[in-house]
């Protein structure tokens, strides 16, 4: 069997294409080709059974020239150094495109949280936070939720981090993580932010392409935070959800699936494939769903040299990070399928994380209208930047998005110079 390609190599290929086209300064290309810090921690946890287990956690800090490191934490068996490196680099490009004062980082623990009780998850999360120690911090590196992590996990990280500070310092450190529950310093609108951003951008794309969302059909891979919110927020536009896939399998209903009803069904511990009144379909059939829009919102490397040819859509809106490989990209371009690339399309999460961070720093509390209006404005500006760059360089949207990011990073490095 062919060896699985390195995810970080995929990111490097994407960057190289953009860097060649824009003529990126060679020194800056060299600096950006490696993450700044790679923290690997092996830590013991005493589980509720009394058994001690060892875990491996990562925090990779790719770049901080534009501000503190920022990026999610993932709990998944596939978490490894290569994957986290790639995800950290994507955060650097994403924050630069959205014009946020942040760098890029990512982290996680290599394990399957489904195998552990809620109480053990809390122990693992707290012990990981302790092991990371001062490698995270509110003005240094700020984690957030990602695959299999949520507001509850962020609350445990916050509480553990604060417990590690002197009592006099605790109130100044609430912005050490974002995506927290509202009761623990979170922001309204953060839970839905990534899905909301995906839908704001799809709507904008539809307007620019004289495309009626009220008559559109779409399908979603992954029905967790990003996928379920994106689907629920497409509903008011009148678009019809034809198929959904998650880790348990895929379902299809030509007359449409109600995303609110499906969400409620899954919240009470049901399996997606047991959802009534739909057909179960296999992975290939799922990808071949005839629809207008595909929203991948699960894991990396789903649209590849082998699978991209199956797609029969007009637009791919990447809710997930890295769902398309360079070979997959090539096919999408050849087929004339439009793309809202991950570094633009799923930036809503980090934008509202930034709002949460600001609210914590300023002891403010914004309402949902304000959060949504500011999110919309920032994403439309980012969309415009990518749109104009794609026209200027006559290139695809992923490459254009990378050029936007690389130019901002290049300007900053050139102004500051390289020490010594
Ligand atoms: P989540 O854990 O809430 O949901 C993940 C979903 O993917 C689940 O429905 C799971 O069943 C499904 N899934 C897992 N393996 C699958 C497989 N092999 N095939 C099909 N489905 C599978 O995670 P999330 O936070 O929604 O993140 C999803 C993606 O979005 C990730 O790529 C993540 O990095 C990216 N992302 C998340 C955020 C955020 O704010 N949470 C922000 C930006 C990007």
PDB file of N, CA, C and O in Angstrom, residues 8 12 15-16 18-20 22-36 62-66 89 92-93 96 402-419:
ATOM      1  N   UNK A   8       1.863  17.888   6.328  1.00  0.00           N
ATOM      2  CA  UNK A   8       2.677  19.113   6.316  1.00  0.00           C
ATOM      3  C   UNK A   8       3.282  19.325   4.921  1.00  0.00           C
ATOM      4  O   UNK A   8       3.414  20.457   4.467  1.00  0.00           O
ATOM      5  N   UNK A  12       2.986  22.572   2.519  1.00  0.00           N
ATOM      6  CA  UNK A  12       4.178  23.170   1.905  1.00  0.00           C
ATOM      7  C   UNK A  12       3.974  23.333   0.397  1.00  0.00           C
ATOM      8  O   UNK A  12       4.337  24.361  -0.180  1.00  0.00           O
ATOM      9  N   UNK A  15       1.754  26.300  -0.179  1.00  0.00           N
ATOM     10  CA  UNK A  15       2.480  27.560   0.055  1.00  0.00           C
ATOM     11  C   UNK A  15       3.443  27.830  -1.094  1.00  0.00           C
ATOM     12  O   UNK A  15       3.539  28.959  -1.586  1.00  0.00           O
ATOM     13  N   UNK A  16       4.145  26.787  -1.529  1.00  0.00           N
ATOM     14  CA  UNK A  16       5.142  26.968  -2.601  1.00  0.00           C
ATOM     15  C   UNK A  16       4.496  27.514  -3.868  1.00  0.00           C
ATOM     16  O   UNK A  16       5.048  28.380  -4.539  1.00  0.00           O
ATOM     17  N   UNK A  18       1.851  29.401  -4.128  1.00  0.00           N
ATOM     18  CA  UNK A  18       1.546  30.825  -3.938  1.00  0.00           C
ATOM     19  C   UNK A  18       2.833  31.646  -3.904  1.00  0.00           C
ATOM     20  O   UNK A  18       2.913  32.726  -4.508  1.00  0.00           O
ATOM     21  N   UNK A  19       3.836  31.119  -3.196  1.00  0.00           N
ATOM     22  CA  UNK A  19       5.096  31.864  -3.041  1.00  0.00           C
ATOM     23  C   UNK A  19       5.772  32.064  -4.398  1.00  0.00           C
ATOM     24  O   UNK A  19       6.312  33.143  -4.689  1.00  0.00           O
ATOM     25  N   UNK A  20       5.731  31.039  -5.256  1.00  0.00           N
ATOM     26  CA  UNK A  20       6.336  31.161  -6.598  1.00  0.00           C
ATOM     27  C   UNK A  20       5.618  32.243  -7.394  1.00  0.00           C
ATOM     28  O   UNK A  20       6.249  33.076  -8.046  1.00  0.00           O
ATOM     29  N   UNK A  22       3.774  34.832  -6.412  1.00  0.00           N
ATOM     30  CA  UNK A  22       3.910  36.221  -5.949  1.00  0.00           C
ATOM     31  C   UNK A  22       5.362  36.665  -5.827  1.00  0.00           C
ATOM     32  O   UNK A  22       5.645  37.841  -5.622  1.00  0.00           O
ATOM     33  N   UNK A  23       6.307  35.683  -5.944  1.00  0.00           N
ATOM     34  CA  UNK A  23       7.722  36.019  -5.793  1.00  0.00           C
ATOM     35  C   UNK A  23       8.059  36.366  -4.345  1.00  0.00           C
ATOM     36  O   UNK A  23       8.684  37.394  -4.062  1.00  0.00           O
ATOM     37  N   UNK A  24       7.650  35.488  -3.420  1.00  0.00           N
ATOM     38  CA  UNK A  24       7.908  35.727  -1.990  1.00  0.00           C
ATOM     39  C   UNK A  24       9.415  35.787  -1.725  1.00  0.00           C
ATOM     40  O   UNK A  24      10.182  34.967  -2.267  1.00  0.00           O
ATOM     41  N   UNK A  25       9.816  36.726  -0.890  1.00  0.00           N
ATOM     42  CA  UNK A  25      11.207  36.856  -0.442  1.00  0.00           C
ATOM     43  C   UNK A  25      11.721  35.478   0.025  1.00  0.00           C
ATOM     44  O   UNK A  25      11.084  34.823   0.851  1.00  0.00           O
ATOM     45  N   UNK A  26      12.901  35.058  -0.489  1.00  0.00           N
ATOM     46  CA  UNK A  26      13.386  33.691  -0.249  1.00  0.00           C
ATOM     47  C   UNK A  26      13.678  33.448   1.238  1.00  0.00           C
ATOM     48  O   UNK A  26      13.449  32.352   1.749  1.00  0.00           O
ATOM     49  N   UNK A  27      14.167  34.475   1.951  1.00  0.00           N
ATOM     50  CA  UNK A  27      14.488  34.288   3.374  1.00  0.00           C
ATOM     51  C   UNK A  27      13.208  34.047   4.166  1.00  0.00           C
ATOM     52  O   UNK A  27      13.166  33.226   5.087  1.00  0.00           O
ATOM     53  N   UNK A  28      12.182  34.776   3.790  1.00  0.00           N
ATOM     54  CA  UNK A  28      10.920  34.649   4.533  1.00  0.00           C
ATOM     55  C   UNK A  28      10.261  33.303   4.224  1.00  0.00           C
ATOM     56  O   UNK A  28       9.701  32.654   5.105  1.00  0.00           O
ATOM     57  N   UNK A  29      10.408  32.856   2.994  1.00  0.00           N
ATOM     58  CA  UNK A  29       9.892  31.523   2.652  1.00  0.00           C
ATOM     59  C   UNK A  29      10.584  30.459   3.518  1.00  0.00           C
ATOM     60  O   UNK A  29       9.943  29.558   4.037  1.00  0.00           O
ATOM     61  N   UNK A  30      11.885  30.627   3.688  1.00  0.00           N
ATOM     62  CA  UNK A  30      12.656  29.671   4.490  1.00  0.00           C
ATOM     63  C   UNK A  30      12.171  29.676   5.945  1.00  0.00           C
ATOM     64  O   UNK A  30      11.942  28.622   6.539  1.00  0.00           O
ATOM     65  N   UNK A  31      11.980  30.865   6.496  1.00  0.00           N
ATOM     66  CA  UNK A  31      11.537  30.962   7.898  1.00  0.00           C
ATOM     67  C   UNK A  31      10.165  30.301   8.065  1.00  0.00           C
ATOM     68  O   UNK A  31       9.938  29.532   9.001  1.00  0.00           O
ATOM     69  N   UNK A  32       9.262  30.580   7.136  1.00  0.00           N
ATOM     70  CA  UNK A  32       7.887  30.064   7.268  1.00  0.00           C
ATOM     71  C   UNK A  32       7.793  28.562   6.989  1.00  0.00           C
ATOM     72  O   UNK A  32       6.768  27.950   7.261  1.00  0.00           O
ATOM     73  N   UNK A  33       8.874  27.988   6.445  1.00  0.00           N
ATOM     74  CA  UNK A  33       8.810  26.568   6.090  1.00  0.00           C
ATOM     75  C   UNK A  33       8.925  25.656   7.308  1.00  0.00           C
ATOM     76  O   UNK A  33       8.734  24.449   7.200  1.00  0.00           O
ATOM     77  N   UNK A  34       9.239  26.219   8.474  1.00  0.00           N
ATOM     78  CA  UNK A  34       9.370  25.402   9.697  1.00  0.00           C
ATOM     79  C   UNK A  34       8.571  26.038  10.829  1.00  0.00           C
ATOM     80  O   UNK A  34       8.555  27.258  10.951  1.00  0.00           O
ATOM     81  N   UNK A  35       7.962  25.209  11.692  1.00  0.00           N
ATOM     82  CA  UNK A  35       7.319  25.794  12.870  1.00  0.00           C
ATOM     83  C   UNK A  35       8.370  26.319  13.846  1.00  0.00           C
ATOM     84  O   UNK A  35       9.489  25.799  13.886  1.00  0.00           O
ATOM     85  N   UNK A  36       7.992  27.322  14.638  1.00  0.00           N
ATOM     86  CA  UNK A  36       8.950  27.903  15.592  1.00  0.00           C
ATOM     87  C   UNK A  36       9.230  26.938  16.750  1.00  0.00           C
ATOM     88  O   UNK A  36      10.372  26.679  17.079  1.00  0.00           O
ATOM     89  N   UNK A  62       3.536  27.565  15.159  1.00  0.00           N
ATOM     90  CA  UNK A  62       4.144  27.735  13.841  1.00  0.00           C
ATOM     91  C   UNK A  62       4.803  29.094  13.675  1.00  0.00           C
ATOM     92  O   UNK A  62       5.956  29.186  13.278  1.00  0.00           O
ATOM     93  N   UNK A  63       4.070  30.174  13.970  1.00  0.00           N
ATOM     94  CA  UNK A  63       4.645  31.503  13.735  1.00  0.00           C
ATOM     95  C   UNK A  63       3.932  32.537  14.603  1.00  0.00           C
ATOM     96  O   UNK A  63       2.734  32.438  14.814  1.00  0.00           O
ATOM     97  N   UNK A  64       4.695  33.528  15.087  1.00  0.00           N
ATOM     98  CA  UNK A  64       4.070  34.547  15.947  1.00  0.00           C
ATOM     99  C   UNK A  64       4.461  35.960  15.528  1.00  0.00           C
ATOM    100  O   UNK A  64       4.401  36.870  16.342  1.00  0.00           O
ATOM    101  N   UNK A  65       4.842  36.139  14.251  1.00  0.00           N
ATOM    102  CA  UNK A  65       5.282  37.483  13.863  1.00  0.00           C
ATOM    103  C   UNK A  65       4.122  38.487  13.920  1.00  0.00           C
ATOM    104  O   UNK A  65       4.327  39.668  14.176  1.00  0.00           O
ATOM    105  N   UNK A  66       2.894  38.007  13.740  1.00  0.00           N
ATOM    106  CA  UNK A  66       1.757  38.941  13.732  1.00  0.00           C
ATOM    107  C   UNK A  66       1.063  39.043  15.097  1.00  0.00           C
ATOM    108  O   UNK A  66       0.150  39.847  15.263  1.00  0.00           O
ATOM    109  N   UNK A  89       0.343  25.459  10.846  1.00  0.00           N
ATOM    110  CA  UNK A  89       0.680  26.353   9.721  1.00  0.00           C
ATOM    111  C   UNK A  89      -0.597  26.953   9.127  1.00  0.00           C
ATOM    112  O   UNK A  89      -0.662  28.158   8.842  1.00  0.00           O
ATOM    113  N   UNK A  92      -1.596  29.967  10.912  1.00  0.00           N
ATOM    114  CA  UNK A  92      -0.816  31.182  10.578  1.00  0.00           C
ATOM    115  C   UNK A  92      -1.412  31.865   9.352  1.00  0.00           C
ATOM    116  O   UNK A  92      -1.579  33.083   9.321  1.00  0.00           O
ATOM    117  N   UNK A  93      -1.759  31.074   8.328  1.00  0.00           N
ATOM    118  CA  UNK A  93      -2.310  31.698   7.102  1.00  0.00           C
ATOM    119  C   UNK A  93      -3.706  32.269   7.384  1.00  0.00           C
ATOM    120  O   UNK A  93      -4.065  33.339   6.918  1.00  0.00           O
ATOM    121  N   UNK A  96      -3.715  35.504   9.338  1.00  0.00           N
ATOM    122  CA  UNK A  96      -3.181  36.588   8.492  1.00  0.00           C
ATOM    123  C   UNK A  96      -4.234  37.045   7.478  1.00  0.00           C
ATOM    124  O   UNK A  96      -4.409  38.248   7.251  1.00  0.00           O
ATOM    125  N   UNK A 402      -3.584  32.210   0.024  1.00  0.00           N
ATOM    126  CA  UNK A 402      -2.216  32.089   0.553  1.00  0.00           C
ATOM    127  C   UNK A 402      -1.398  33.337   0.220  1.00  0.00           C
ATOM    128  O   UNK A 402      -0.588  33.788   1.035  1.00  0.00           O
ATOM    129  N   UNK A 403      -1.608  33.886  -0.965  1.00  0.00           N
ATOM    130  CA  UNK A 403      -0.856  35.096  -1.335  1.00  0.00           C
ATOM    131  C   UNK A 403      -1.215  36.241  -0.385  1.00  0.00           C
ATOM    132  O   UNK A 403      -0.338  36.981   0.077  1.00  0.00           O
ATOM    133  N   UNK A 404      -2.510  36.365  -0.072  1.00  0.00           N
ATOM    134  CA  UNK A 404      -2.938  37.417   0.870  1.00  0.00           C
ATOM    135  C   UNK A 404      -2.179  37.243   2.189  1.00  0.00           C
ATOM    136  O   UNK A 404      -1.622  38.203   2.746  1.00  0.00           O
ATOM    137  N   UNK A 405      -2.127  36.003   2.682  1.00  0.00           N
ATOM    138  CA  UNK A 405      -1.463  35.741   3.966  1.00  0.00           C
ATOM    139  C   UNK A 405       0.039  36.011   3.867  1.00  0.00           C
ATOM    140  O   UNK A 405       0.622  36.694   4.719  1.00  0.00           O
ATOM    141  N   UNK A 406       0.651  35.486   2.818  1.00  0.00           N
ATOM    142  CA  UNK A 406       2.108  35.609   2.700  1.00  0.00           C
ATOM    143  C   UNK A 406       2.535  37.068   2.560  1.00  0.00           C
ATOM    144  O   UNK A 406       3.564  37.477   3.087  1.00  0.00           O
ATOM    145  N   UNK A 407       1.719  37.856   1.868  1.00  0.00           N
ATOM    146  CA  UNK A 407       2.079  39.278   1.707  1.00  0.00           C
ATOM    147  C   UNK A 407       2.073  39.976   3.059  1.00  0.00           C
ATOM    148  O   UNK A 407       2.945  40.792   3.345  1.00  0.00           O
ATOM    149  N   UNK A 408       1.070  39.671   3.883  1.00  0.00           N
ATOM    150  CA  UNK A 408       0.993  40.334   5.185  1.00  0.00           C
ATOM    151  C   UNK A 408       2.185  39.931   6.058  1.00  0.00           C
ATOM    152  O   UNK A 408       2.815  40.763   6.707  1.00  0.00           O
ATOM    153  N   UNK A 409       2.509  38.640   6.037  1.00  0.00           N
ATOM    154  CA  UNK A 409       3.641  38.153   6.831  1.00  0.00           C
ATOM    155  C   UNK A 409       4.955  38.743   6.311  1.00  0.00           C
ATOM    156  O   UNK A 409       5.820  39.162   7.085  1.00  0.00           O
ATOM    157  N   UNK A 410       5.068  38.805   4.986  1.00  0.00           N
ATOM    158  CA  UNK A 410       6.295  39.331   4.371  1.00  0.00           C
ATOM    159  C   UNK A 410       6.505  40.797   4.771  1.00  0.00           C
ATOM    160  O   UNK A 410       7.600  41.200   5.167  1.00  0.00           O
ATOM    161  N   UNK A 411       5.417  41.583   4.707  1.00  0.00           N
ATOM    162  CA  UNK A 411       5.535  43.014   5.064  1.00  0.00           C
ATOM    163  C   UNK A 411       6.000  43.164   6.504  1.00  0.00           C
ATOM    164  O   UNK A 411       6.850  43.999   6.810  1.00  0.00           O
ATOM    165  N   UNK A 412       5.452  42.335   7.381  1.00  0.00           N
ATOM    166  CA  UNK A 412       5.805  42.441   8.794  1.00  0.00           C
ATOM    167  C   UNK A 412       7.289  42.091   9.011  1.00  0.00           C
ATOM    168  O   UNK A 412       8.015  42.807   9.694  1.00  0.00           O
ATOM    169  N   UNK A 413       7.734  40.988   8.402  1.00  0.00           N
ATOM    170  CA  UNK A 413       9.139  40.586   8.551  1.00  0.00           C
ATOM    171  C   UNK A 413      10.074  41.649   7.986  1.00  0.00           C
ATOM    172  O   UNK A 413      11.116  41.964   8.574  1.00  0.00           O
ATOM    173  N   UNK A 414       9.711  42.215   6.839  1.00  0.00           N
ATOM    174  CA  UNK A 414      10.609  43.181   6.205  1.00  0.00           C
ATOM    175  C   UNK A 414      10.727  44.433   7.075  1.00  0.00           C
ATOM    176  O   UNK A 414      11.816  44.960   7.280  1.00  0.00           O
ATOM    177  N   UNK A 415       9.617  44.877   7.655  1.00  0.00           N
ATOM    178  CA  UNK A 415       9.653  46.041   8.547  1.00  0.00           C
ATOM    179  C   UNK A 415      10.501  45.778   9.787  1.00  0.00           C
ATOM    180  O   UNK A 415      11.265  46.620  10.232  1.00  0.00           O
ATOM    181  N   UNK A 416      10.324  44.581  10.367  1.00  0.00           N
ATOM    182  CA  UNK A 416      10.990  44.298  11.645  1.00  0.00           C
ATOM    183  C   UNK A 416      12.428  43.855  11.470  1.00  0.00           C
ATOM    184  O   UNK A 416      13.250  44.042  12.365  1.00  0.00           O
ATOM    185  N   UNK A 417      12.734  43.238  10.347  1.00  0.00           N
ATOM    186  CA  UNK A 417      14.076  42.684  10.140  1.00  0.00           C
ATOM    187  C   UNK A 417      14.223  41.378  10.901  1.00  0.00           C
ATOM    188  O   UNK A 417      13.354  40.993  11.682  1.00  0.00           O
ATOM    189  N   UNK A 418      15.331  40.687  10.617  1.00  0.00           N
ATOM    190  CA  UNK A 418      15.547  39.387  11.260  1.00  0.00           C
ATOM    191  C   UNK A 418      16.682  39.560  12.276  1.00  0.00           C
ATOM    192  O   UNK A 418      17.772  40.009  11.915  1.00  0.00           O
ATOM    193  N   UNK A 419      16.430  39.220  13.521  1.00  0.00           N
ATOM    194  CA  UNK A 419      17.432  39.324  14.577  1.00  0.00           C
ATOM    195  C   UNK A 419      18.356  38.113  14.512  1.00  0.00           C
ATOM    196  O   UNK A 419      17.850  36.995  14.376  1.00  0.00           O
TER     197      UNK A 419
END
